[in-house]
PDB file of C-alpha atoms and ligand atoms in Angstrom:
ATOM      1  CA  MET A   1       0.024 -10.600 -14.953  1.00 92.00           C
ATOM      2  CA  LYS A   2      -3.055 -12.816 -14.625  1.00 95.00           C
ATOM      3  CA  PHE A   3      -4.429 -14.258 -11.389  1.00 96.00           C
ATOM      4  CA  GLY A   4      -7.650 -16.227 -11.852  1.00 95.00           C
ATOM      5  CA  ALA A   5     -10.156 -14.033 -13.682  1.00 96.00           C
ATOM      6  CA  TYR A   6      -8.173 -10.854 -13.076  1.00 98.00           C
ATOM      7  CA  GLU A   7      -5.310  -9.085 -14.795  1.00 97.00           C
ATOM      8  CA  CYS A   8      -3.125  -7.153 -12.347  1.00 98.00           C
ATOM      9  CA  PHE A   9      -0.880  -4.189 -13.120  1.00 98.00           C
ATOM     10  CA  SER A  10       1.449  -2.040 -11.030  1.00 98.00           C
ATOM     11  CA  ILE A  11       1.004   1.721 -11.442  1.00 98.00           C
ATOM     12  CA  GLU A  12       3.998   3.676 -10.182  1.00 98.00           C
ATOM     13  CA  THR A  13       2.603   6.983  -8.954  1.00 98.00           C
ATOM     14  CA  ALA A  14       5.583   8.720  -7.299  1.00 98.00           C
ATOM     15  CA  GLU A  15       8.997   8.523  -5.710  1.00 98.00           C
ATOM     16  CA  PHE A  16       9.980  10.339  -2.539  1.00 98.00           C
ATOM     17  CA  LEU A  17      12.613  10.531   0.173  1.00 98.00           C
ATOM     18  CA  MET A  18      11.893   9.329   3.698  1.00 97.00           C
ATOM     19  CA  ASP A  19      13.966   9.273   6.859  1.00 96.00           C
ATOM     20  CA  GLY A  20      15.833   5.955   6.849  1.00 97.00           C
ATOM     21  CA  GLY A  21      15.747   5.580  10.628  1.00 96.00           C
ATOM     22  CA  ALA A  22      11.964   5.992  10.741  1.00 96.00           C
ATOM     23  CA  THR A  23      11.590   3.537   7.845  1.00 97.00           C
ATOM     24  CA  PHE A  24      13.588   0.785   9.598  1.00 97.00           C
ATOM     25  CA  GLY A  25      12.671   1.347  13.266  1.00 95.00           C
ATOM     26  CA  ILE A  26      14.996  -0.576  15.596  1.00 94.00           C
ATOM     27  CA  VAL A  27      17.281  -1.895  12.825  1.00 96.00           C
ATOM     28  CA  PRO A  28      20.781  -0.327  13.095  1.00 96.00           C
ATOM     29  CA  LYS A  29      21.759   1.977  10.238  1.00 97.00           C
ATOM     30  CA  THR A  30      24.864  -0.103   9.500  1.00 96.00           C
ATOM     31  CA  LEU A  31      22.497  -2.921   8.466  1.00 96.00           C
ATOM     32  CA  TRP A  32      19.669  -1.080   6.672  1.00 96.00           C
ATOM     33  CA  GLU A  33      22.052   1.156   4.747  1.00 95.00           C
ATOM     34  CA  LYS A  34      23.314  -1.899   2.857  1.00 95.00           C
ATOM     35  CA  GLU A  35      19.758  -2.412   1.559  1.00 93.00           C
ATOM     36  CA  CYS A  36      18.769   1.223   1.093  1.00 94.00           C
ATOM     37  CA  PRO A  37      21.633   3.759   0.854  1.00 95.00           C
ATOM     38  CA  ALA A  38      20.947   7.070   2.647  1.00 96.00           C
ATOM     39  CA  ASP A  39      21.675  10.605   1.445  1.00 96.00           C
ATOM     40  CA  ASP A  40      23.429  13.341   3.511  1.00 95.00           C
ATOM     41  CA  PHE A  41      20.160  13.987   5.369  1.00 95.00           C
ATOM     42  CA  ASN A  42      19.738  10.292   6.269  1.00 96.00           C
ATOM     43  CA  ARG A  43      16.907   9.928   3.745  1.00 97.00           C
ATOM     44  CA  ILE A  44      16.261   6.904   1.518  1.00 98.00           C
ATOM     45  CA  LEU A  45      14.434   6.617  -1.792  1.00 98.00           C
ATOM     46  CA  LEU A  46      10.980   5.037  -1.702  1.00 98.00           C
ATOM     47  CA  LYS A  47       8.335   4.584  -4.397  1.00 98.00           C
ATOM     48  CA  SER A  48       4.594   4.776  -4.238  1.00 98.00           C
ATOM     49  CA  ARG A  49       2.651   2.194  -6.266  1.00 98.00           C
ATOM     50  CA  SER A  50      -1.024   1.475  -6.777  1.00 98.00           C
ATOM     51  CA  LEU A  51      -2.352  -1.864  -7.992  1.00 98.00           C
ATOM     52  CA  LEU A  52      -4.880  -2.034 -10.828  1.00 98.00           C
ATOM     53  CA  ILE A  53      -7.030  -5.193 -10.920  1.00 98.00           C
ATOM     54  CA  LYS A  54      -9.113  -5.692 -14.085  1.00 98.00           C
ATOM     55  CA  GLY A  55     -11.672  -8.400 -14.719  1.00 95.00           C
ATOM     56  CA  GLU A  56     -15.217  -9.647 -14.041  1.00 88.00           C
ATOM     57  CA  ARG A  57     -16.546  -6.319 -15.396  1.00 94.00           C
ATOM     58  CA  LYS A  58     -14.612  -4.467 -12.702  1.00 98.00           C
ATOM     59  CA  ALA A  59     -11.678  -2.077 -12.658  1.00 98.00           C
ATOM     60  CA  ILE A  60     -10.374  -2.013  -9.099  1.00 98.00           C
ATOM     61  CA  LEU A  61      -7.654   0.293  -7.819  1.00 98.00           C
ATOM     62  CA  VAL A  62      -5.823  -0.576  -4.599  1.00 98.00           C
ATOM     63  CA  ASP A  63      -4.508   2.584  -2.900  1.00 98.00           C
ATOM     64  CA  THR A  64      -4.293   5.959  -4.602  1.00 98.00           C
ATOM     65  CA  GLY A  65      -0.844   7.409  -3.784  1.00 97.00           C
ATOM     66  CA  PHE A  66      -0.242  11.044  -2.832  1.00 97.00           C
ATOM     67  CA  GLY A  67      -2.739  12.383  -5.397  1.00 96.00           C
ATOM     68  CA  SER A  68      -2.875  15.910  -6.788  1.00 94.00           C
ATOM     69  CA  LYS A  69      -3.317  17.899  -3.551  1.00 95.00           C
ATOM     70  CA  PRO A  70       0.249  18.073  -2.074  1.00 94.00           C
ATOM     71  CA  SER A  71       1.493  21.682  -1.617  1.00 95.00           C
ATOM     72  CA  MET A  72       4.861  22.915  -2.888  1.00 96.00           C
ATOM     73  CA  LYS A  73       6.151  22.827   0.701  1.00 97.00           C
ATOM     74  CA  PHE A  74       5.075  19.197   1.119  1.00 95.00           C
ATOM     75  CA  LYS A  75       6.674  18.246  -2.218  1.00 96.00           C
ATOM     76  CA  LYS A  76       9.907  19.925  -1.159  1.00 96.00           C
ATOM     77  CA  ASN A  77       9.976  18.256   2.284  1.00 94.00           C
ATOM     78  CA  TYR A  78       9.620  14.783   0.810  1.00 96.00           C
ATOM     79  CA  GLN A  79      11.386  15.589  -2.495  1.00 97.00           C
ATOM     80  CA  LEU A  80       8.194  14.177  -3.974  1.00 97.00           C
ATOM     81  CA  LYS A  81       8.440  13.433  -7.697  1.00 97.00           C
ATOM     82  CA  GLN A  82       5.121  12.423  -9.190  1.00 96.00           C
ATOM     83  CA  MET A  83       5.104  10.279 -12.313  1.00 96.00           C
ATOM     84  CA  PHE A  84       2.126  12.036 -13.943  1.00 95.00           C
ATOM     85  CA  ASP A  85      -0.091  15.117 -13.493  1.00 92.00           C
ATOM     86  CA  HIS A  86      -3.329  13.178 -13.171  1.00 95.00           C
ATOM     87  CA  MET A  87      -4.259   9.516 -12.635  1.00 97.00           C
ATOM     88  CA  ASP A  88      -6.205   9.685 -15.935  1.00 97.00           C
ATOM     89  CA  SER A  89      -2.934   9.695 -17.857  1.00 96.00           C
ATOM     90  CA  ALA A  90      -1.655   6.595 -16.015  1.00 97.00           C
ATOM     91  CA  LEU A  91      -4.962   4.779 -16.524  1.00 98.00           C
ATOM     92  CA  SER A  92      -5.066   5.688 -20.243  1.00 98.00           C
ATOM     93  CA  GLU A  93      -2.301   3.093 -20.801  1.00 97.00           C
ATOM     94  CA  PHE A  94      -4.896   0.493 -19.859  1.00 97.00           C
ATOM     95  CA  GLY A  95      -7.683   2.081 -21.896  1.00 96.00           C
ATOM     96  CA  LEU A  96      -9.305   3.516 -18.766  1.00 98.00           C
ATOM     97  CA  THR A  97     -10.117   6.862 -17.138  1.00 98.00           C
ATOM     98  CA  CYS A  98     -10.796   7.636 -13.479  1.00 98.00           C
ATOM     99  CA  GLY A  99     -14.507   7.446 -14.321  1.00 98.00           C
ATOM    100  CA  ASP A 100     -14.096   3.759 -15.273  1.00 98.00           C
ATOM    101  CA  ILE A 101     -12.786   2.694 -11.851  1.00 98.00           C
ATOM    102  CA  THR A 102     -15.605   0.703 -10.221  1.00 98.00           C
ATOM    103  CA  ASP A 103     -13.978   0.131  -6.825  1.00 98.00           C
ATOM    104  CA  VAL A 104     -11.160   1.619  -4.779  1.00 98.00           C
ATOM    105  CA  ILE A 105      -9.824  -0.664  -2.052  1.00 98.00           C
ATOM    106  CA  MET A 106      -7.933   1.350   0.568  1.00 98.00           C
ATOM    107  CA  SER A 107      -5.249  -0.571   2.469  1.00 98.00           C
ATOM    108  CA  HIS A 108      -5.404   2.246   5.018  1.00 98.00           C
ATOM    109  CA  LEU A 109      -5.820   6.019   5.078  1.00 98.00           C
ATOM    110  CA  HIS A 110      -2.294   7.367   5.725  1.00 98.00           C
ATOM    111  CA  PHE A 111      -1.700  10.330   3.398  1.00 97.00           C
ATOM    112  CA  ASP A 112       0.786   8.543   1.118  1.00 97.00           C
ATOM    113  CA  HIS A 113      -1.877   5.908   0.376  1.00 98.00           C
ATOM    114  CA  ALA A 114      -5.110   7.922   0.458  1.00 98.00           C
ATOM    115  CA  GLY A 115      -4.037  11.319  -0.943  1.00 98.00           C
ATOM    116  CA  GLY A 116      -5.386  10.402  -4.368  1.00 98.00           C
ATOM    117  CA  CYS A 117      -8.851   9.416  -3.073  1.00 98.00           C
ATOM    118  CA  THR A 118     -10.069  12.982  -3.476  1.00 98.00           C
ATOM    119  CA  GLU A 119      -9.217  15.985  -5.638  1.00 97.00           C
ATOM    120  CA  ILE A 120     -10.181  19.628  -5.922  1.00 96.00           C
ATOM    121  CA  ARG A 121     -12.615  20.211  -8.788  1.00 95.00           C
ATOM    122  CA  ASN A 122     -14.169  23.659  -9.326  1.00 95.00           C
ATOM    123  CA  GLY A 123     -12.898  24.688  -5.900  1.00 95.00           C
ATOM    124  CA  LYS A 124     -14.567  21.707  -4.164  1.00 96.00           C
ATOM    125  CA  LEU A 125     -13.105  18.529  -2.660  1.00 97.00           C
ATOM    126  CA  VAL A 126     -14.685  15.571  -4.439  1.00 98.00           C
ATOM    127  CA  PRO A 127     -13.983  11.834  -4.914  1.00 98.00           C
ATOM    128  CA  ALA A 128     -11.286  11.495  -7.608  1.00 98.00           C
ATOM    129  CA  PHE A 129     -12.951   8.335  -8.968  1.00 98.00           C
ATOM    130  CA  PRO A 130     -16.500   9.610  -9.454  1.00 97.00           C
ATOM    131  CA  ASN A 131     -18.183   6.252 -10.135  1.00 98.00           C
ATOM    132  CA  ALA A 132     -16.286   4.114  -7.629  1.00 98.00           C
ATOM    133  CA  SER A 133     -17.209   2.633  -4.273  1.00 98.00           C
ATOM    134  CA  TYR A 134     -14.395   3.152  -1.756  1.00 98.00           C
ATOM    135  CA  HIS A 135     -13.781   0.166   0.548  1.00 98.00           C
ATOM    136  CA  VAL A 136     -12.201   0.839   3.963  1.00 98.00           C
ATOM    137  CA  GLN A 137     -12.032  -1.323   7.097  1.00 98.00           C
ATOM    138  CA  LYS A 138     -14.288  -0.011   9.900  1.00 98.00           C
ATOM    139  CA  ASP A 139     -11.389  -0.099  12.430  1.00 98.00           C
ATOM    140  CA  GLN A 140      -9.250   1.992  10.084  1.00 98.00           C
ATOM    141  CA  TRP A 141     -12.036   4.511   9.519  1.00 98.00           C
ATOM    142  CA  GLU A 142     -12.548   4.954  13.261  1.00 98.00           C
ATOM    143  CA  THR A 143      -8.786   5.400  13.769  1.00 97.00           C
ATOM    144  CA  ALA A 144      -8.555   7.929  10.946  1.00 98.00           C
ATOM    145  CA  ILE A 145     -11.459  10.138  12.034  1.00 97.00           C
ATOM    146  CA  ASN A 146     -10.311  10.166  15.664  1.00 96.00           C
ATOM    147  CA  PRO A 147      -6.502   9.793  15.542  1.00 95.00           C
ATOM    148  CA  SER A 148      -4.195   9.720  18.558  1.00 93.00           C
ATOM    149  CA  ALA A 149      -1.539  12.429  18.924  1.00 92.00           C
ATOM    150  CA  ARG A 150       0.962   9.938  17.479  1.00 91.00           C
ATOM    151  CA  ASP A 151      -1.167   9.301  14.353  1.00 91.00           C
ATOM    152  CA  LEU A 152      -2.390  12.849  13.872  1.00 92.00           C
ATOM    153  CA  ALA A 153       0.151  13.839  11.200  1.00 91.00           C
ATOM    154  CA  SER A 154      -0.465  10.656   9.168  1.00 95.00           C
ATOM    155  CA  PHE A 155      -4.188  11.206   8.513  1.00 97.00           C
ATOM    156  CA  ARG A 156      -5.628  14.116   6.532  1.00 97.00           C
ATOM    157  CA  LYS A 157      -9.377  14.499   6.735  1.00 97.00           C
ATOM    158  CA  GLU A 158      -9.549  16.062   3.235  1.00 98.00           C
ATOM    159  CA  ASP A 159      -8.432  12.684   1.829  1.00 98.00           C
ATOM    160  CA  PHE A 160     -11.407  10.737   3.150  1.00 98.00           C
ATOM    161  CA  ILE A 161     -14.221  12.839   4.736  1.00 98.00           C
ATOM    162  CA  PRO A 162     -15.472  13.860   1.227  1.00 98.00           C
ATOM    163  CA  LEU A 163     -16.022  10.131   0.528  1.00 98.00           C
ATOM    164  CA  LEU A 164     -18.469   9.944   3.429  1.00 98.00           C
ATOM    165  CA  GLU A 165     -20.194  13.145   2.312  1.00 97.00           C
ATOM    166  CA  ALA A 166     -20.541  11.861  -1.268  1.00 98.00           C
ATOM    167  CA  GLY A 167     -22.045   8.556  -0.056  1.00 98.00           C
ATOM    168  CA  VAL A 168     -19.379   6.415  -1.745  1.00 98.00           C
ATOM    169  CA  LEU A 169     -17.744   5.002   1.395  1.00 98.00           C
ATOM    170  CA  ARG A 170     -18.228   1.256   2.068  1.00 98.00           C
ATOM    171  CA  LEU A 171     -17.057   0.130   5.494  1.00 98.00           C
ATOM    172  CA  ILE A 172     -15.941  -3.500   5.841  1.00 98.00           C
ATOM    173  CA  ASP A 173     -15.796  -5.169   9.255  1.00 98.00           C
ATOM    174  CA  GLY A 174     -12.986  -7.750   9.241  1.00 98.00           C
ATOM    175  CA  PRO A 175     -11.719 -10.251   6.667  1.00 98.00           C
ATOM    176  CA  VAL A 176     -14.057 -11.062   3.785  1.00 98.00           C
ATOM    177  CA  GLU A 177     -14.175 -12.368   0.218  1.00 98.00           C
ATOM    178  CA  LEU A 178     -14.906  -8.924  -1.235  1.00 98.00           C
ATOM    179  CA  PHE A 179     -15.361 -10.132  -4.815  1.00 97.00           C
ATOM    180  CA  GLU A 180     -15.139 -13.662  -6.206  1.00 96.00           C
ATOM    181  CA  GLY A 181     -11.424 -14.520  -6.189  1.00 97.00           C
ATOM    182  CA  ILE A 182     -10.412 -11.466  -4.155  1.00 98.00           C
ATOM    183  CA  GLU A 183      -9.978 -12.169  -0.453  1.00 98.00           C
ATOM    184  CA  ILE A 184      -9.370  -9.370   2.061  1.00 98.00           C
ATOM    185  CA  ILE A 185      -6.826 -10.096   4.798  1.00 98.00           C
ATOM    186  CA  VAL A 186      -6.751  -7.699   7.754  1.00 98.00           C
ATOM    187  CA  THR A 187      -3.802  -6.749   9.984  1.00 98.00           C
ATOM    188  CA  HIS A 188      -3.560  -4.332  12.902  1.00 98.00           C
ATOM    189  CA  GLY A 189       0.181  -3.927  13.635  1.00 98.00           C
ATOM    190  CA  HIS A 190       0.952  -0.962  11.362  1.00 98.00           C
ATOM    191  CA  THR A 191      -2.407   0.699  11.977  1.00 97.00           C
ATOM    192  CA  ALA A 192      -5.773  -0.700  13.112  1.00 97.00           C
ATOM    193  CA  GLY A 193      -7.681  -2.307  10.240  1.00 98.00           C
ATOM    194  CA  GLN A 194      -5.114  -2.288   7.459  1.00 98.00           C
ATOM    195  CA  GLN A 195      -6.524  -4.471   4.670  1.00 98.00           C
ATOM    196  CA  HIS A 196      -4.601  -6.471   2.088  1.00 98.00           C
ATOM    197  CA  PRO A 197      -6.320  -7.802  -1.051  1.00 98.00           C
ATOM    198  CA  LEU A 198      -5.235 -11.317  -2.034  1.00 98.00           C
ATOM    199  CA  VAL A 199      -6.046 -12.019  -5.693  1.00 98.00           C
ATOM    200  CA  ARG A 200      -6.170 -15.789  -6.088  1.00 97.00           C
ATOM    201  CA  GLY A 201      -4.886 -17.629  -9.160  1.00 94.00           C
ATOM    202  CA  GLU A 202      -4.922 -21.358  -9.823  1.00 91.00           C
ATOM    203  CA  ASN A 203      -1.445 -22.129  -8.467  1.00 90.00           C
ATOM    204  CA  ASN A 204      -0.487 -18.842  -6.860  1.00 92.00           C
ATOM    205  CA  ALA A 205      -1.899 -15.508  -5.695  1.00 97.00           C
ATOM    206  CA  LEU A 206      -0.994 -11.830  -5.566  1.00 98.00           C
ATOM    207  CA  PHE A 207      -0.811 -10.290  -2.067  1.00 98.00           C
ATOM    208  CA  PHE A 208      -0.886  -6.528  -1.549  1.00 98.00           C
ATOM    209  CA  CYS A 209       1.566  -5.981   1.330  1.00 98.00           C
ATOM    210  CA  GLY A 210       0.791  -2.279   1.936  1.00 98.00           C
ATOM    211  CA  ASP A 211       2.710  -1.019   4.959  1.00 98.00           C
ATOM    212  CA  LEU A 212       2.888  -4.475   6.600  1.00 98.00           C
ATOM    213  CA  ILE A 213       5.954  -5.194   4.408  1.00 98.00           C
ATOM    214  CA  PRO A 214       6.568  -1.877   2.610  1.00 98.00           C
ATOM    215  CA  THR A 215       9.769  -2.949   0.809  1.00 98.00           C
ATOM    216  CA  ALA A 216      11.562  -6.243   0.126  1.00 97.00           C
ATOM    217  CA  ALA A 217      14.123  -5.211   2.770  1.00 97.00           C
ATOM    218  CA  HIS A 218      11.306  -5.495   5.357  1.00 97.00           C
ATOM    219  CA  LEU A 219      10.841  -9.258   4.784  1.00 97.00           C
ATOM    220  CA  PRO A 220      12.844 -10.356   7.876  1.00 96.00           C
ATOM    221  CA  VAL A 221      10.331 -10.401  10.737  1.00 95.00           C
ATOM    222  CA  PRO A 222      12.104  -7.866  13.063  1.00 94.00           C
ATOM    223  CA  TRP A 223      12.706  -5.389  10.231  1.00 96.00           C
ATOM    224  CA  HIS A 224       9.739  -3.066  10.443  1.00 96.00           C
ATOM    225  CA  MET A 225       9.003   0.644  10.448  1.00 96.00           C
ATOM    226  CA  GLY A 226       9.270   3.060  13.363  1.00 94.00           C
ATOM    227  CA  PHE A 227       5.810   4.279  12.304  1.00 92.00           C
ATOM    228  CA  ASP A 228       4.160   0.979  13.241  1.00 95.00           C
ATOM    229  CA  GLY A 229       1.574   1.542  15.946  1.00 95.00           C
ATOM    230  CA  ARG A 230       1.730  -1.955  17.502  1.00 96.00           C
ATOM    231  CA  PRO A 231       5.129  -3.471  16.688  1.00 96.00           C
ATOM    232  CA  LEU A 232       4.609  -6.735  18.603  1.00 97.00           C
ATOM    233  CA  VAL A 233       1.272  -7.329  16.877  1.00 98.00           C
ATOM    234  CA  LEU A 234       2.926  -6.673  13.524  1.00 98.00           C
ATOM    235  CA  VAL A 235       5.718  -9.163  14.295  1.00 97.00           C
ATOM    236  CA  LYS A 236       3.112 -11.873  15.035  1.00 98.00           C
ATOM    237  CA  GLU A 237       1.206 -11.025  11.850  1.00 98.00           C
ATOM    238  CA  LYS A 238       4.360 -11.384   9.740  1.00 97.00           C
ATOM    239  CA  GLU A 239       5.228 -14.667  11.501  1.00 96.00           C
ATOM    240  CA  LYS A 240       1.792 -15.999  10.573  1.00 97.00           C
ATOM    241  CA  LEU A 241       1.426 -14.630   7.032  1.00 97.00           C
ATOM    242  CA  LEU A 242       4.904 -15.146   5.544  1.00 97.00           C
ATOM    243  CA  PRO A 243       4.992 -18.980   5.902  1.00 95.00           C
ATOM    244  CA  ARG A 244       1.518 -19.094   4.321  1.00 96.00           C
ATOM    245  CA  ALA A 245       2.751 -16.833   1.508  1.00 97.00           C
ATOM    246  CA  TRP A 246       5.692 -19.161   0.882  1.00 96.00           C
ATOM    247  CA  LYS A 247       3.621 -22.363   1.030  1.00 95.00           C
ATOM    248  CA  GLU A 248       0.856 -21.023  -1.202  1.00 95.00           C
ATOM    249  CA  ARG A 249       3.356 -19.464  -3.642  1.00 95.00           C
ATOM    250  CA  TRP A 250       2.059 -15.931  -3.277  1.00 97.00           C
ATOM    251  CA  ILE A 251       3.610 -13.119  -5.286  1.00 98.00           C
ATOM    252  CA  LEU A 252       4.113 -10.195  -2.894  1.00 98.00           C
ATOM    253  CA  PHE A 253       3.320  -6.688  -4.178  1.00 98.00           C
ATOM    254  CA  PHE A 254       5.542  -4.045  -2.566  1.00 98.00           C
ATOM    255  CA  GLU A 255       3.959  -0.601  -2.486  1.00 98.00           C
ATOM    256  CA  HIS A 256       7.115   1.299  -1.461  1.00 98.00           C
ATOM    257  CA  ASP A 257      10.139  -0.713  -2.615  1.00 98.00           C
ATOM    258  CA  PRO A 258      12.540   1.537  -4.586  1.00 97.00           C
ATOM    259  CA  ARG A 259      13.192  -1.193  -7.199  1.00 96.00           C
ATOM    260  CA  ILE A 260      10.977  -4.273  -6.805  1.00 97.00           C
ATOM    261  CA  ALA A 261       7.238  -4.047  -7.495  1.00 98.00           C
ATOM    262  CA  ALA A 262       6.520  -7.745  -7.015  1.00 98.00           C
ATOM    263  CA  ALA A 263       8.375 -10.944  -6.174  1.00 98.00           C
ATOM    264  CA  SER A 264       8.023 -14.507  -4.963  1.00 97.00           C
ATOM    265  CA  ILE A 265       9.788 -15.511  -1.738  1.00 97.00           C
ATOM    266  CA  ARG A 266      11.855 -18.400  -0.420  1.00 96.00           C
ATOM    267  CA  ARG A 267      12.807 -19.420   3.085  1.00 92.00           C
ATOM    268  CA  ASP A 268      16.360 -18.539   4.088  1.00 88.00           C
ATOM    269  CA  GLU A 269      17.998 -19.961   7.245  1.00 85.00           C
ATOM    270  CA  LYS A 270      15.939 -17.719   9.483  1.00 87.00           C
ATOM    271  CA  TYR A 271      13.704 -15.447   7.443  1.00 90.00           C
ATOM    272  CA  MET A 272      12.019 -15.160   4.069  1.00 93.00           C
ATOM    273  CA  ARG A 273      13.958 -13.585   1.229  1.00 94.00           C
ATOM    274  CA  ILE A 274      13.205 -12.597  -2.344  1.00 94.00           C
ATOM    275  CA  ASP A 275      13.243 -15.605  -4.642  1.00 95.00           C
ATOM    276  CA  ARG A 276      12.266 -14.244  -8.050  1.00 96.00           C
ATOM    277  CA  ILE A 277      11.372 -10.715  -9.120  1.00 96.00           C
ATOM    278  CA  VAL A 278       8.162 -10.654 -11.122  1.00 95.00           C
ATOM    279  CA  SER A 279       7.303  -7.953 -13.648  1.00 93.00           C
ATOM    280  CA  ILE A 280       3.759  -6.743 -13.183  1.00 91.00           C
TER     281      ILE A 280
HETATM  282 ZN1   ZN B   1       0.987   3.617   6.604  1.00 52.59          ZN
END
């Protein structure tokens, strides 16, 4: 799908099972189970998607999924099913290889988003996209390299320290127009310095929700994850962004929704809801 000078594509990298209670925080199970049915272990199906943005002599990847490093134990715990052995095979559908990616924009550095930033080659941890600059918010970098006890399990240094060592890390301080037509919006409710690319078209735009609104079921303002570091900040951020998204006819890109990769929204009595599912 085209937005301004850029063509945007969803790349489904994996599906996995996650605790439903943790995914919906304070929302009672009787409500969230109608949206996302749970298995006998209270787990729900989630997907992991990256966004490929092509145009203006750039090939930009937003988030990198779990990558190739997860152990057998990790795969078993999350029932992780990856869609391909290597990102090269997913990119080949678009006539690209990992070496063609010019920029990687990281929403944030939690392992299900940043696992694919690095890989093991010849026994060494190296950037998985050898010619790319990796863009991370400064606040997120500082959180990731010095996590609190609560965040400790979500960040894995092997996903991002090699980027610093290889000199490919670009820290961004706050919102910015990163490239012409690609605005970066920053939120702090899920984790400090989560960034969301907004690819602007003539009459609409594509917004990368990341973990601010991980699935379409998280559109109602109080429906948010138990993992969110600052829930009240996140609530305010959703209250501010969702009316703008509706007014400016944004298409929302859902990184974790089990079925919907992208959709437009409409205002219901109280909250925003899915209006039209968009194939991307
Ligand atoms: Zn996250």
